[in-house]
Coordinates of C-alpha atoms in Angstrom, one line a residue:
Chain T
M1 CA 12.6 -21.6 -36.3
S2 CA 12.9 -24.9 -35.7
T3 CA 12.7 -26.4 -32.1
P4 CA 16.1 -26.5 -30.4
I5 CA 17.2 -30.0 -29.1
G6 CA 19.3 -28.1 -26.3
Y7 CA 18.6 -27.0 -22.9
L8 CA 18.3 -23.5 -21.2
V9 CA 19.0 -23.4 -17.2
S10 CA 17.6 -19.7 -16.4
I11 CA 18.7 -18.7 -12.3
G12 CA 17.2 -16.1 -10.1
G13 CA 20.5 -15.0 -9.3
A14 CA 22.7 -14.9 -5.5
E15 CA 23.3 -12.2 -3.3
D16 CA 26.6 -10.9 -3.3
K17 CA 27.7 -13.7 -0.3
G18 CA 28.0 -16.8 -0.1
T19 CA 28.9 -20.0 1.4
D20 CA 32.2 -22.2 1.3
L21 CA 30.3 -25.3 -0.1
E22 CA 32.4 -27.9 1.5
K23 CA 32.7 -26.1 4.9
G24 CA 29.5 -24.1 5.2
I25 CA 31.5 -20.8 5.7
I26 CA 29.1 -18.0 5.2
E27 CA 30.5 -14.9 3.1
R28 CA 33.6 -16.6 2.0
N29 CA 33.0 -16.3 -1.8
R30 CA 30.2 -15.1 -4.1
L31 CA 28.7 -18.0 -4.8
N32 CA 25.5 -19.1 -2.8
F33 CA 24.7 -22.4 -0.9
F34 CA 21.7 -23.2 -2.6
E35 CA 22.6 -23.1 -6.2
L36 CA 24.5 -26.8 -5.6
G37 CA 20.2 -27.7 -5.4
I38 CA 19.7 -25.8 -8.3
L39 CA 23.2 -27.1 -10.2
K40 CA 22.3 -30.4 -9.3
N41 CA 19.3 -30.3 -12.1
I42 CA 22.0 -28.9 -14.7
V43 CA 24.1 -31.8 -14.4
K44 CA 20.9 -34.2 -14.4
L45 CA 20.8 -32.8 -17.8
L46 CA 23.9 -34.2 -18.5
N47 CA 23.0 -37.7 -17.7
H48 CA 23.3 -39.1 -21.8
T49 CA 27.5 -38.2 -21.6
E50 CA 29.6 -40.3 -19.3
A51 CA 32.6 -37.7 -18.3
P52 CA 30.4 -34.0 -19.1
V53 CA 32.7 -31.3 -19.7
V54 CA 31.1 -27.6 -18.5
E55 CA 32.9 -24.7 -18.8
V56 CA 32.0 -21.4 -16.9
I57 CA 31.7 -17.8 -18.7
T58 CA 32.2 -15.1 -16.2
T59 CA 32.4 -12.9 -18.5
A60 CA 29.7 -10.7 -17.1
S61 CA 31.3 -10.8 -13.9
S62 CA 34.2 -7.9 -12.2
I63 CA 35.6 -11.2 -10.1
P64 CA 36.0 -13.7 -12.9
D65 CA 38.3 -16.2 -11.1
E66 CA 36.7 -16.0 -7.6
V67 CA 33.3 -17.1 -9.7
A68 CA 35.3 -19.3 -11.7
E69 CA 36.9 -21.4 -8.9
N70 CA 33.5 -21.6 -6.9
Y71 CA 31.2 -23.1 -9.9
V72 CA 34.6 -25.8 -10.7
H73 CA 34.2 -26.8 -6.9
A74 CA 30.4 -26.7 -6.9
F75 CA 30.6 -29.0 -10.0
S76 CA 33.2 -30.9 -8.9
K77 CA 31.2 -31.5 -5.8
L78 CA 28.6 -32.9 -7.6
G79 CA 30.6 -35.3 -10.0
C80 CA 31.7 -33.4 -13.2
A81 CA 35.4 -34.1 -13.7
K82 CA 36.1 -31.7 -15.9
I83 CA 35.5 -27.7 -15.3
G84 CA 36.9 -25.4 -17.3
H85 CA 37.0 -21.7 -17.2
L86 CA 36.5 -19.7 -20.3
R87 CA 38.1 -16.4 -19.1
I88 CA 36.5 -13.6 -22.0
R89 CA 36.7 -10.6 -21.2
N90 CA 36.0 -8.6 -24.4
R91 CA 35.3 -9.7 -27.9
E92 CA 39.0 -10.2 -28.8
D93 CA 38.8 -12.8 -26.2
A94 CA 35.3 -14.2 -28.1
S95 CA 37.8 -15.4 -30.8
N96 CA 40.2 -16.8 -29.2
Q97 CA 40.5 -19.9 -31.0
E98 CA 41.5 -22.2 -28.4
Y99 CA 38.1 -20.9 -26.5
I100 CA 36.3 -21.9 -29.5
Q101 CA 37.7 -25.1 -29.7
R102 CA 36.9 -25.7 -26.1
L103 CA 33.2 -24.4 -26.9
K104 CA 32.7 -27.0 -29.5
E105 CA 34.0 -29.6 -27.3
C106 CA 31.8 -28.9 -24.1
D107 CA 28.8 -30.5 -23.1
C108 CA 27.7 -27.4 -20.9
V109 CA 28.6 -23.7 -20.3
M110 CA 27.4 -21.7 -17.6
F111 CA 26.9 -17.9 -17.6
S112 CA 27.7 -16.4 -14.4
G113 CA 26.1 -13.3 -12.9
G114 CA 27.6 -9.5 -12.9
N115 CA 26.4 -6.8 -15.3
Q116 CA 24.3 -8.3 -18.3
L117 CA 25.5 -5.7 -20.9
R118 CA 28.5 -7.3 -20.7
L119 CA 27.2 -10.2 -22.1
S120 CA 25.2 -8.9 -25.4
S121 CA 28.1 -6.1 -26.1
I122 CA 31.1 -8.6 -25.8
F123 CA 28.9 -11.7 -27.3
G124 CA 26.6 -10.0 -29.8
G125 CA 27.3 -10.8 -33.4
T126 CA 30.4 -12.7 -32.5
L127 CA 31.4 -16.5 -33.9
F128 CA 31.2 -17.8 -30.4
L129 CA 27.6 -16.8 -30.0
D130 CA 27.1 -18.4 -33.5
I131 CA 28.2 -21.5 -32.1
L132 CA 26.6 -21.5 -28.8
K133 CA 23.2 -21.3 -30.8
E134 CA 24.2 -23.6 -33.0
R135 CA 25.0 -26.4 -30.7
Y136 CA 21.9 -25.8 -28.7
D137 CA 19.5 -26.2 -31.5
T138 CA 21.3 -29.3 -32.8
E139 CA 22.6 -31.1 -30.2
K140 CA 21.7 -31.8 -26.5
F141 CA 23.4 -29.1 -25.3
V142 CA 23.1 -27.3 -21.9
I143 CA 23.3 -23.6 -21.2
A144 CA 22.9 -22.1 -17.9
G145 CA 23.0 -18.8 -16.6
T146 CA 22.3 -17.1 -13.3
S147 CA 21.6 -13.3 -12.7
A148 CA 22.8 -11.2 -15.3
G149 CA 23.9 -14.8 -17.3
A150 CA 20.1 -15.6 -16.9
M151 CA 19.1 -12.4 -18.0
A152 CA 21.0 -12.6 -21.2
M153 CA 19.2 -15.1 -22.7
S154 CA 16.7 -13.4 -24.2
N155 CA 15.7 -11.5 -27.1
T156 CA 14.7 -8.6 -25.1
M157 CA 17.0 -7.9 -22.2
I158 CA 16.4 -5.8 -19.1
Y159 CA 19.6 -4.0 -18.5
E160 CA 18.5 -1.0 -15.7
G161 CA 16.0 -0.4 -13.6
N162 CA 15.4 0.8 -10.1
A163 CA 12.3 -1.3 -8.6
A164 CA 12.0 1.9 -6.4
Q165 CA 11.2 4.0 -9.7
A166 CA 9.7 0.9 -11.9
H167 CA 6.4 2.4 -11.9
L168 CA 7.5 5.5 -14.3
K169 CA 7.6 5.2 -17.9
G170 CA 11.3 5.1 -19.2
E171 CA 12.8 4.1 -15.9
V172 CA 13.2 0.4 -17.3
K173 CA 15.6 0.2 -19.8
I174 CA 15.6 -2.6 -22.5
T175 CA 18.1 -3.7 -25.2
T176 CA 18.8 -6.8 -26.9
G177 CA 20.1 -9.9 -25.1
L178 CA 21.9 -13.0 -26.9
G179 CA 18.4 -14.4 -28.3
L180 CA 18.5 -17.9 -27.0
V181 CA 14.9 -17.8 -26.4
Q182 CA 12.2 -15.6 -28.2
N183 CA 9.7 -13.8 -26.9
V184 CA 10.4 -13.5 -23.4
I185 CA 12.3 -10.8 -20.6
I186 CA 13.9 -12.6 -17.9
D187 CA 14.4 -10.6 -14.9
S188 CA 16.4 -12.1 -11.8
H189 CA 16.2 -11.6 -7.8
F190 CA 12.8 -10.9 -8.4
D191 CA 11.2 -11.4 -5.2
K192 CA 14.1 -10.2 -2.7
R193 CA 14.5 -6.8 -5.1
G194 CA 10.6 -6.2 -5.4
R195 CA 10.9 -6.2 -9.0
F196 CA 7.3 -6.7 -10.1
N197 CA 6.5 -3.4 -11.4
R198 CA 9.8 -3.2 -13.5
L199 CA 8.9 -6.7 -15.7
A200 CA 5.5 -5.5 -15.8
Q201 CA 6.5 -2.2 -17.1
A202 CA 8.6 -4.5 -19.7
V203 CA 5.7 -6.5 -20.7
A204 CA 3.5 -3.6 -20.9
A205 CA 5.4 -2.1 -23.4
N206 CA 6.1 -5.2 -25.2
P207 CA 2.9 -7.2 -24.7
G208 CA 4.2 -9.7 -27.0
T209 CA 6.6 -11.1 -25.1
I210 CA 6.1 -12.9 -21.6
G211 CA 7.9 -11.7 -18.4
I212 CA 9.8 -14.6 -16.3
G213 CA 10.5 -13.3 -12.6
L214 CA 13.1 -15.2 -11.5
G215 CA 13.0 -15.8 -7.5
E216 CA 16.6 -16.2 -5.9
D217 CA 17.6 -20.0 -5.5
T218 CA 14.7 -20.6 -8.2
G219 CA 15.0 -21.5 -12.3
V220 CA 13.4 -22.6 -15.2
I221 CA 14.8 -25.0 -17.2
V222 CA 13.7 -24.4 -20.8
T223 CA 13.3 -27.5 -23.0
G224 CA 12.3 -27.3 -26.9
G225 CA 12.6 -23.5 -26.6
V226 CA 9.3 -23.0 -24.8
Q227 CA 8.2 -25.6 -22.1
L228 CA 9.2 -23.9 -18.9
Q229 CA 9.6 -25.7 -15.8
A230 CA 10.4 -24.0 -12.6
I231 CA 13.5 -25.9 -10.3
G232 CA 14.6 -24.4 -6.9
S233 CA 12.8 -23.4 -3.8
G234 CA 11.3 -20.3 -4.8
S235 CA 8.5 -19.2 -7.2
V236 CA 8.6 -18.0 -10.7
V237 CA 6.4 -15.2 -11.7
I238 CA 4.9 -15.5 -14.9
I239 CA 3.7 -12.0 -16.7
D240 CA 1.6 -12.7 -19.8
G241 CA 0.7 -9.2 -21.7
K242 CA -1.5 -10.8 -24.4
S243 CA -4.8 -9.7 -22.4
I244 CA -3.6 -6.3 -21.5
H245 CA -6.9 -3.8 -22.3
Y246 CA -6.1 -0.3 -21.1
N247 CA -2.2 0.3 -21.4
N248 CA -1.1 3.9 -21.2
I249 CA 2.7 3.9 -22.0
A250 CA 2.2 5.2 -25.6
D251 CA 0.4 8.0 -24.2
I252 CA 2.6 9.4 -21.5
T253 CA 5.6 11.2 -21.1
F254 CA 9.0 9.8 -19.5
G255 CA 8.9 9.9 -15.7
Q256 CA 5.1 9.9 -16.0
P257 CA 3.6 6.8 -13.9
I258 CA 2.3 3.7 -15.9
S259 CA -1.1 2.5 -15.8
V260 CA -2.0 -1.3 -17.2
E261 CA -5.4 -3.1 -17.0
N262 CA -5.3 -6.8 -17.2
I263 CA -2.0 -8.2 -16.7
I264 CA -2.1 -12.3 -16.1
V265 CA 0.0 -13.7 -14.1
N266 CA 0.8 -17.2 -12.9
I267 CA 3.3 -18.0 -10.1
M268 CA 4.7 -21.2 -10.3
S269 CA 6.7 -23.3 -8.0
V270 CA 8.9 -26.2 -8.1
G271 CA 7.9 -29.1 -10.9
D272 CA 5.5 -27.0 -12.5
I273 CA 5.4 -26.5 -16.0
Y274 CA 4.1 -23.7 -18.0
N275 CA 4.4 -23.1 -22.3
I276 CA 5.1 -20.1 -23.6
A277 CA 4.5 -20.7 -27.0
T278 CA 0.6 -21.6 -25.8
R279 CA 0.6 -19.5 -22.9
K280 CA -0.6 -22.2 -20.2
F281 CA 0.2 -24.5 -17.4
E282 CA 1.6 -28.0 -18.7
G283 CA 1.0 -29.7 -15.4
R284 CA 3.6 -30.8 -12.7
E285 CA 6.5 -33.0 -12.1
I286 CA 8.3 -33.8 -9.0
I287 CA 11.8 -32.6 -9.1
I288 CA 14.6 -33.9 -6.8
N289 CA 15.6 -30.3 -5.2
D290 CA 17.9 -31.3 -1.8
E291 CA 20.8 -30.3 -1.5
G292 CA 22.7 -32.8 -0.1
Chain U
M1 CA -25.4 -3.5 2.4
S2 CA -26.2 0.3 1.8
T3 CA -23.7 2.0 -0.6
P4 CA -22.0 4.3 2.4
I5 CA -22.0 8.1 1.8
G6 CA -18.3 8.7 3.5
Y7 CA -15.0 8.1 2.3
L8 CA -12.3 6.1 3.2
V9 CA -8.3 6.9 2.0
S10 CA -6.0 4.3 2.2
I11 CA -2.3 4.9 2.0
G12 CA 0.8 2.9 1.7
G13 CA 2.5 4.3 4.3
A14 CA 6.1 5.6 5.0
E15 CA 9.3 4.1 6.4
D16 CA 10.4 4.6 9.9
K17 CA 12.4 7.8 9.3
G18 CA 10.7 11.1 8.3
T19 CA 11.1 15.2 7.9
D20 CA 10.3 17.7 9.8
L21 CA 8.0 19.5 7.5
E22 CA 8.7 23.1 8.1
K23 CA 12.6 22.9 8.0
G24 CA 12.8 20.0 6.0
I25 CA 15.2 18.1 8.4
I26 CA 15.6 14.4 7.6
E27 CA 15.0 11.7 10.3
R28 CA 13.7 13.9 13.0
N29 CA 10.4 11.7 13.4
R30 CA 8.5 9.3 11.3
L31 CA 6.1 11.1 9.0
N32 CA 7.1 11.6 5.9
F33 CA 7.3 14.4 3.9
F34 CA 5.4 13.2 1.2
E35 CA 2.7 12.5 2.6
L36 CA 2.0 16.3 2.9
G37 CA 0.4 15.3 -0.7
I38 CA -1.8 12.7 0.0
L39 CA -2.7 14.6 3.4
K40 CA -3.8 17.2 1.0
N41 CA -6.4 14.6 -1.0
I42 CA -7.9 14.3 2.9
V43 CA -8.4 17.7 3.0
K44 CA -9.9 18.2 -0.2
L45 CA -12.5 16.0 0.5
L46 CA -13.6 17.8 3.8
N47 CA -14.1 20.9 1.9
H48 CA -17.9 20.8 2.6
T49 CA -17.3 21.7 6.1
E50 CA -15.6 25.5 6.7
A51 CA -13.9 24.4 9.9
P52 CA -13.2 20.4 9.6
V53 CA -12.0 19.0 12.7
V54 CA -9.4 15.7 12.4
E55 CA -9.0 13.2 15.2
V56 CA -5.8 11.4 15.2
I57 CA -6.1 7.6 16.3
T58 CA -2.3 6.3 16.8
T59 CA -3.7 3.2 18.7
A60 CA -1.3 1.0 16.2
S61 CA 1.4 3.0 17.2
S62 CA 4.2 2.0 19.4
I63 CA 5.4 5.7 20.0
P64 CA 1.8 7.5 19.6
D65 CA 2.7 11.1 20.9
E66 CA 5.4 11.7 18.7
V67 CA 3.1 10.6 15.7
A68 CA 0.2 12.4 16.8
E69 CA 2.6 15.8 16.9
N70 CA 3.7 15.2 13.3
Y71 CA 0.0 14.8 12.2
V72 CA -1.2 17.6 14.1
H73 CA 1.8 19.5 12.2
A74 CA 0.9 18.5 9.1
F75 CA -3.1 19.0 8.9
S76 CA -2.4 22.3 10.5
K77 CA -0.2 23.5 7.5
L78 CA -2.8 22.4 5.1
G79 CA -5.0 24.9 6.9
C80 CA -7.0 22.2 9.5
A81 CA -7.9 24.4 12.7
K82 CA -9.3 21.9 14.9
I83 CA -7.0 18.4 15.0
G84 CA -7.1 16.2 18.0
H85 CA -5.4 13.3 19.2
L86 CA -7.6 10.0 20.3
R87 CA -5.1 8.6 22.4
I88 CA -6.6 4.9 22.6
R89 CA -4.2 2.3 24.0
N90 CA -6.5 -0.5 25.1
R91 CA -10.2 -1.6 25.1
E92 CA -10.7 0.4 28.0
D93 CA -9.6 3.6 26.4
A94 CA -11.8 2.9 23.4
S95 CA -15.2 3.2 25.6
N96 CA -14.1 6.5 27.1
Q97 CA -16.7 9.0 27.0
E98 CA -14.6 11.9 26.3
Y99 CA -13.5 10.0 23.0
I100 CA -16.5 8.8 22.0
Q101 CA -18.1 12.3 22.1
R102 CA -14.9 13.6 19.9
L103 CA -15.2 10.7 17.3
K104 CA -19.2 11.7 17.0
E105 CA -18.1 15.6 16.5
C106 CA -15.2 15.3 14.3
D107 CA -15.3 15.2 10.4
C108 CA -12.3 12.8 9.6
V109 CA -10.8 10.1 11.7
M110 CA -6.9 9.5 10.7
F111 CA -5.1 5.8 11.8
S112 CA -1.4 6.3 12.0
G113 CA 0.8 3.2 11.1
G114 CA 2.0 0.5 13.6
N115 CA 0.4 -2.7 14.4
Q116 CA -2.7 -3.7 12.6
L117 CA -3.3 -6.4 15.0
R118 CA -3.7 -3.4 17.9
L119 CA -6.4 -1.9 15.5
S120 CA -8.7 -5.2 15.2
S121 CA -8.1 -6.0 18.4
I122 CA -8.4 -2.9 20.8
F123 CA -11.8 -1.6 18.1
G124 CA -13.2 -4.8 17.2
G125 CA -16.9 -5.1 18.7
T126 CA -16.8 -2.0 20.0
L127 CA -19.0 1.0 20.5
F128 CA -16.4 3.3 19.0
L129 CA -16.0 0.9 15.7
D130 CA -19.9 0.9 15.8
I131 CA -20.6 4.8 15.7
L132 CA -17.7 5.1 12.9
K133 CA -19.2 2.6 10.9
E134 CA -22.6 4.6 11.2
R135 CA -20.9 7.8 10.5
Y136 CA -19.0 6.5 7.7
D137 CA -22.2 4.6 5.9
T138 CA -24.8 7.6 6.8
E139 CA -22.2 10.7 6.3
K140 CA -19.9 12.8 4.3
F141 CA -17.5 11.6 7.0
V142 CA -13.9 10.7 5.8
I143 CA -11.6 7.7 7.6
A144 CA -8.2 7.7 6.6
G145 CA -5.4 5.6 7.5
T146 CA -1.5 4.7 6.7
S147 CA 0.3 1.6 6.9
A148 CA -1.3 -0.9 9.7
G149 CA -4.3 2.0 9.5
A150 CA -5.0 1.1 5.6
M151 CA -4.6 -2.6 6.0
A152 CA -6.8 -2.7 8.8
M153 CA -9.9 -1.2 7.1
S154 CA -10.4 -4.5 5.1
N155 CA -12.7 -7.3 6.7
T156 CA -9.4 -9.7 5.4
M157 CA -6.6 -8.4 7.0
I158 CA -3.1 -9.7 6.4
Y159 CA -1.2 -9.2 10.0
E160 CA 1.9 -10.9 9.0
G161 CA 4.1 -12.7 6.1
N162 CA 7.6 -12.3 5.5
A163 CA 8.0 -11.2 2.0
A164 CA 11.0 -13.4 1.2
Q165 CA 9.1 -16.5 2.5
A166 CA 5.4 -15.4 0.9
H167 CA 5.5 -17.9 -1.7
L168 CA 5.3 -20.4 1.4
K169 CA 1.9 -21.8 2.0
G170 CA 0.9 -20.5 5.6
E171 CA 3.3 -17.8 5.7
V172 CA 1.0 -15.3 5.2
K173 CA -1.3 -14.8 8.2
I174 CA -4.5 -13.4 8.1
T175 CA -7.9 -12.3 10.6
T176 CA -10.3 -10.3 10.4
G177 CA -9.9 -6.0 10.0
L178 CA -12.2 -3.3 10.9
G179 CA -14.7 -4.2 8.1
L180 CA -14.9 -0.6 6.8
V181 CA -14.6 -2.1 3.3
Q182 CA -15.6 -5.6 2.1
N183 CA -14.1 -8.0 -0.5
V184 CA -10.6 -6.6 -0.7
I185 CA -7.8 -7.2 1.0
I186 CA -5.3 -4.2 1.6
D187 CA -1.5 -4.6 1.9
S188 CA 1.1 -1.4 2.3
H189 CA 4.4 -0.5 1.4
F190 CA 4.1 -2.6 -1.6
D191 CA 6.7 -2.1 -4.0
K192 CA 9.2 -1.5 -1.2
R193 CA 9.3 -4.3 0.3
G194 CA 8.7 -6.6 -2.7
R195 CA 5.2 -7.8 -1.4
F196 CA 3.8 -9.3 -4.5
N197 CA 3.8 -13.0 -3.8
R198 CA 2.4 -11.9 -0.6
L199 CA -0.6 -10.6 -1.7
A200 CA -0.9 -12.8 -4.3
Q201 CA -1.4 -15.7 -1.7
A202 CA -3.9 -14.0 0.4
V203 CA -5.8 -13.3 -2.9
A204 CA -5.0 -17.3 -3.7
A205 CA -6.1 -18.4 -0.6
N206 CA -9.5 -15.8 -0.7
P207 CA -10.0 -15.8 -4.2
G208 CA -13.5 -13.9 -3.8
T209 CA -11.6 -10.5 -2.5
I210 CA -9.6 -8.3 -4.5
G211 CA -6.1 -7.3 -3.2
I212 CA -5.0 -3.8 -2.9
G213 CA -1.2 -3.4 -3.1
L214 CA -0.3 0.0 -1.8
G215 CA 2.9 1.7 -2.5
E216 CA 4.7 4.2 -0.5
D217 CA 3.7 7.9 -1.0
T218 CA 0.3 6.2 -2.9
G219 CA -2.9 5.5 -1.7
V220 CA -6.6 4.9 -2.8
I221 CA -9.9 7.2 -2.0
V222 CA -12.6 4.6 -1.8
T223 CA -16.1 6.4 -2.8
G224 CA -19.3 4.6 -2.4
G225 CA -17.6 1.3 -0.9
V226 CA -16.4 0.6 -4.2
Q227 CA -15.1 3.0 -6.2
L228 CA -11.2 3.1 -5.7
Q229 CA -8.9 6.4 -7.1
A230 CA -5.4 6.1 -6.9
I231 CA -3.5 9.4 -5.5
G232 CA -0.3 9.8 -4.7
S233 CA 3.1 9.3 -6.6
G234 CA 3.7 5.7 -6.8
S235 CA 1.5 2.9 -8.1
V236 CA -1.7 0.6 -6.7
V237 CA -1.4 -2.9 -8.0
I238 CA -4.9 -4.7 -7.8
I239 CA -5.0 -8.1 -7.9
D240 CA -8.0 -10.1 -8.8
G241 CA -8.4 -13.8 -8.2
K242 CA -11.5 -14.2 -9.7
S243 CA -10.5 -15.8 -13.0
I244 CA -7.9 -18.3 -11.3
H245 CA -7.5 -21.7 -12.8
Y246 CA -5.1 -24.0 -11.3
N247 CA -4.7 -23.0 -7.7
N248 CA -2.7 -25.9 -5.2
I249 CA -3.1 -23.6 -2.2
A250 CA -5.5 -26.3 -0.9
D251 CA -3.6 -29.7 -1.8
I252 CA -0.6 -28.3 -0.4
T253 CA 0.9 -28.8 3.1
F254 CA 2.0 -25.5 5.2
G255 CA 5.4 -24.4 4.2
Q256 CA 5.2 -25.8 0.8
P257 CA 5.7 -23.6 -2.2
I258 CA 1.8 -22.4 -4.2
S259 CA 1.4 -22.3 -7.5
V260 CA -1.3 -20.2 -8.7
E261 CA -2.1 -20.0 -12.8
N262 CA -3.8 -16.7 -14.2
I263 CA -4.7 -14.0 -11.9
I264 CA -5.8 -10.8 -13.1
V265 CA -3.3 -7.8 -11.8
N266 CA -4.1 -4.4 -12.8
I267 CA -1.1 -1.2 -12.2
M268 CA -2.8 1.9 -11.5
S269 CA -1.3 5.5 -11.2
V270 CA -2.6 9.0 -10.2
G271 CA -6.4 9.6 -11.0
D272 CA -6.9 6.1 -12.5
I273 CA -10.8 4.5 -11.2
Y274 CA -11.0 0.8 -10.5
N275 CA -14.3 -0.4 -9.2
I276 CA -14.2 -3.4 -6.9
A277 CA -17.9 -4.5 -7.6
T278 CA -16.9 -4.6 -11.8
R279 CA -13.5 -5.6 -11.3
K280 CA -12.5 -3.1 -13.9
F281 CA -11.1 0.0 -14.6
E282 CA -13.6 2.9 -14.7
G283 CA -11.5 5.9 -16.3
R284 CA -8.8 8.3 -15.2
E285 CA -9.3 12.0 -13.6
I286 CA -6.3 14.4 -13.3
I287 CA -5.7 14.6 -9.6
I288 CA -3.5 17.5 -8.0
N289 CA -0.9 16.1 -6.3
D290 CA 2.1 18.5 -5.5
E291 CA 3.5 18.9 -2.3
G292 CA 3.4 22.7 -2.1

C-alpha cells in the first residue's frame, strides 16, 4: 500500500447537547462548542487552497439537516466560504451523480456522528467510497469524522458494546469499517463513557491492531497513514496488543470475563505524535488549540 | 517487612442504591445485592474458625447505622453468628476500650464505603490501627473493605479526582492511606465511573506503585501481602508503571494534560492470580462466585 498524501482527522465526538456557536447558548443543537477548536485544526490543513470547499456528510445521523446546519455555521465562522451538505441517506443516494461530482471537487469531507453501521453499510463497496479513497491517497485531501464518523474510518470497526459489560467475551461487536486506515480500531467518547475495557477487548481479540481511544473534545490528525498527532483538550489512549502474553479470549465461552496480560498503553495529549507503524512516540509539537 | 499471615479483601464498591437481600426489593438501602457473592468469599477465608466473629467498621460512611444493618443482615445470611458494629465516628471513638477489645477478639473486620479521607484521618497513628496491622501480620485475620474501605488499604491513596478531568496534572489528589498493603494504589467503581485516566495519572506520578482498578461487583483477595486473586463478576485492571518511557508529568504545570508512554496494563477476571512483587500473572483458579 502506498503512503497516502491526504489527512484523516478523527474526533472523539460530543454529547447530544450543544451550543449555538455564535450566541453561546447551550442545548440549542447537537454540535458542541468545543468542536470549534478541533475544526480549526481541520481548516489549517486546508491552508494550501485559497477558498476551501467542505462537504458535510450526515449519513450516520438521524437528524441530518440539523447537524449539517451546525457544521455549515461552524465552518463559516472559521472562514470557509463554501460548505455543502451531502445528504446521503441510502446506497442509492451514494451513487447520485451530483454528489459524486461534488465529492470530486471539494477539498474536505466531514463525517458527522450518529450510527457507524449506517456509514459502513451505505458506503461499503460504492464508487463514492472508491473516489474518496483515491483522493485521500493521491491528494492533500482531508477526511474528517467525529464519533461514528471517526469510528468508521478504520478497517476493523466497533459497532456495539455496552461499557458495563465490555469485560465479557462477545459483548464487543466488530465489523468492517470504511478502511481508510489499516490495523487500528478507533473508539470515541472514550473517557466519558468508560470504554477502556471495550477497546481492550477489541484489541485482545485482534492483537495485530492498535486501539485508538479518543476522548471528547479530542482527536488525532493522521498523516501518511501512520503518524497520529493528538489535538484538542482531552487525551488519546493508545492500546497496543503486540506484547500480550496470556490472553484467554480464544478459550472461554461467550459471556465469560476476559483476562489479558501485558497490554501496552500510551496516553497522548495535545501535540504528541505517535506512529502506528513503529508503535512508538515520535515526539511532540505545540498545537494551537484555542477556541477564539 | 515480614510476610503477613492475614488476608485483605478489597472490593470495588457499589452504587448508592441496593436491595433488600431477603425480599429482593431494589433501593431499600445502600448495600447491593451483588455483594453477597463477594461476601461469601470473605466468609470462606474464615473457615478455620468455627463461629467467626465479624466487626463492621462504618467510619467512612455518612449513614453508619443503615450500612451496618445491611452488613449484619448479609453476613447473617451467610451463616456468621456474631456480627458487630464498631461505630467509630472520630479519633476518640477509635481509642474506645470496648472497641479495641472487640477488635482484639474478632476474626474479620469489614470497612464500609463512604469517604476514604475519613478512614485515613480518623485511624492514622492510632492504637486501633496498630492492633489491626499486628493481627493482620501475625494471624489468619481478614480485613475486608469496599469502595472507600478498599481504597484506604494502600499506603498511597487517591482521595479525589474527577474522571472527566483526570488527564490533567494535579486533578488526581493523593495522600497516605492506612498502609495495609505497600506499593499499590487502589481505585474502586473502576469501569462504571471511567477511572482509567485517574489511576493511570496516579501511577505515572508514582511509577514504583501498581494501580489496582476494581470494578463493581469485583474485588481481590490479597494473600501474603503480594498475591492478588480476582473475585466477583467484573474485571480488575492492573496498571504497572515500571516500564514507562516518556512521561511529562514532572515537566508540565498543573492543569496541563499528561502524556505517558508505555504503561503495562493487565485485565484480570475471576480466579486470575497476579503477584505485585513479581508484577506477573501466576495462573488461575476456579472460584465459586454464585449468589445463592
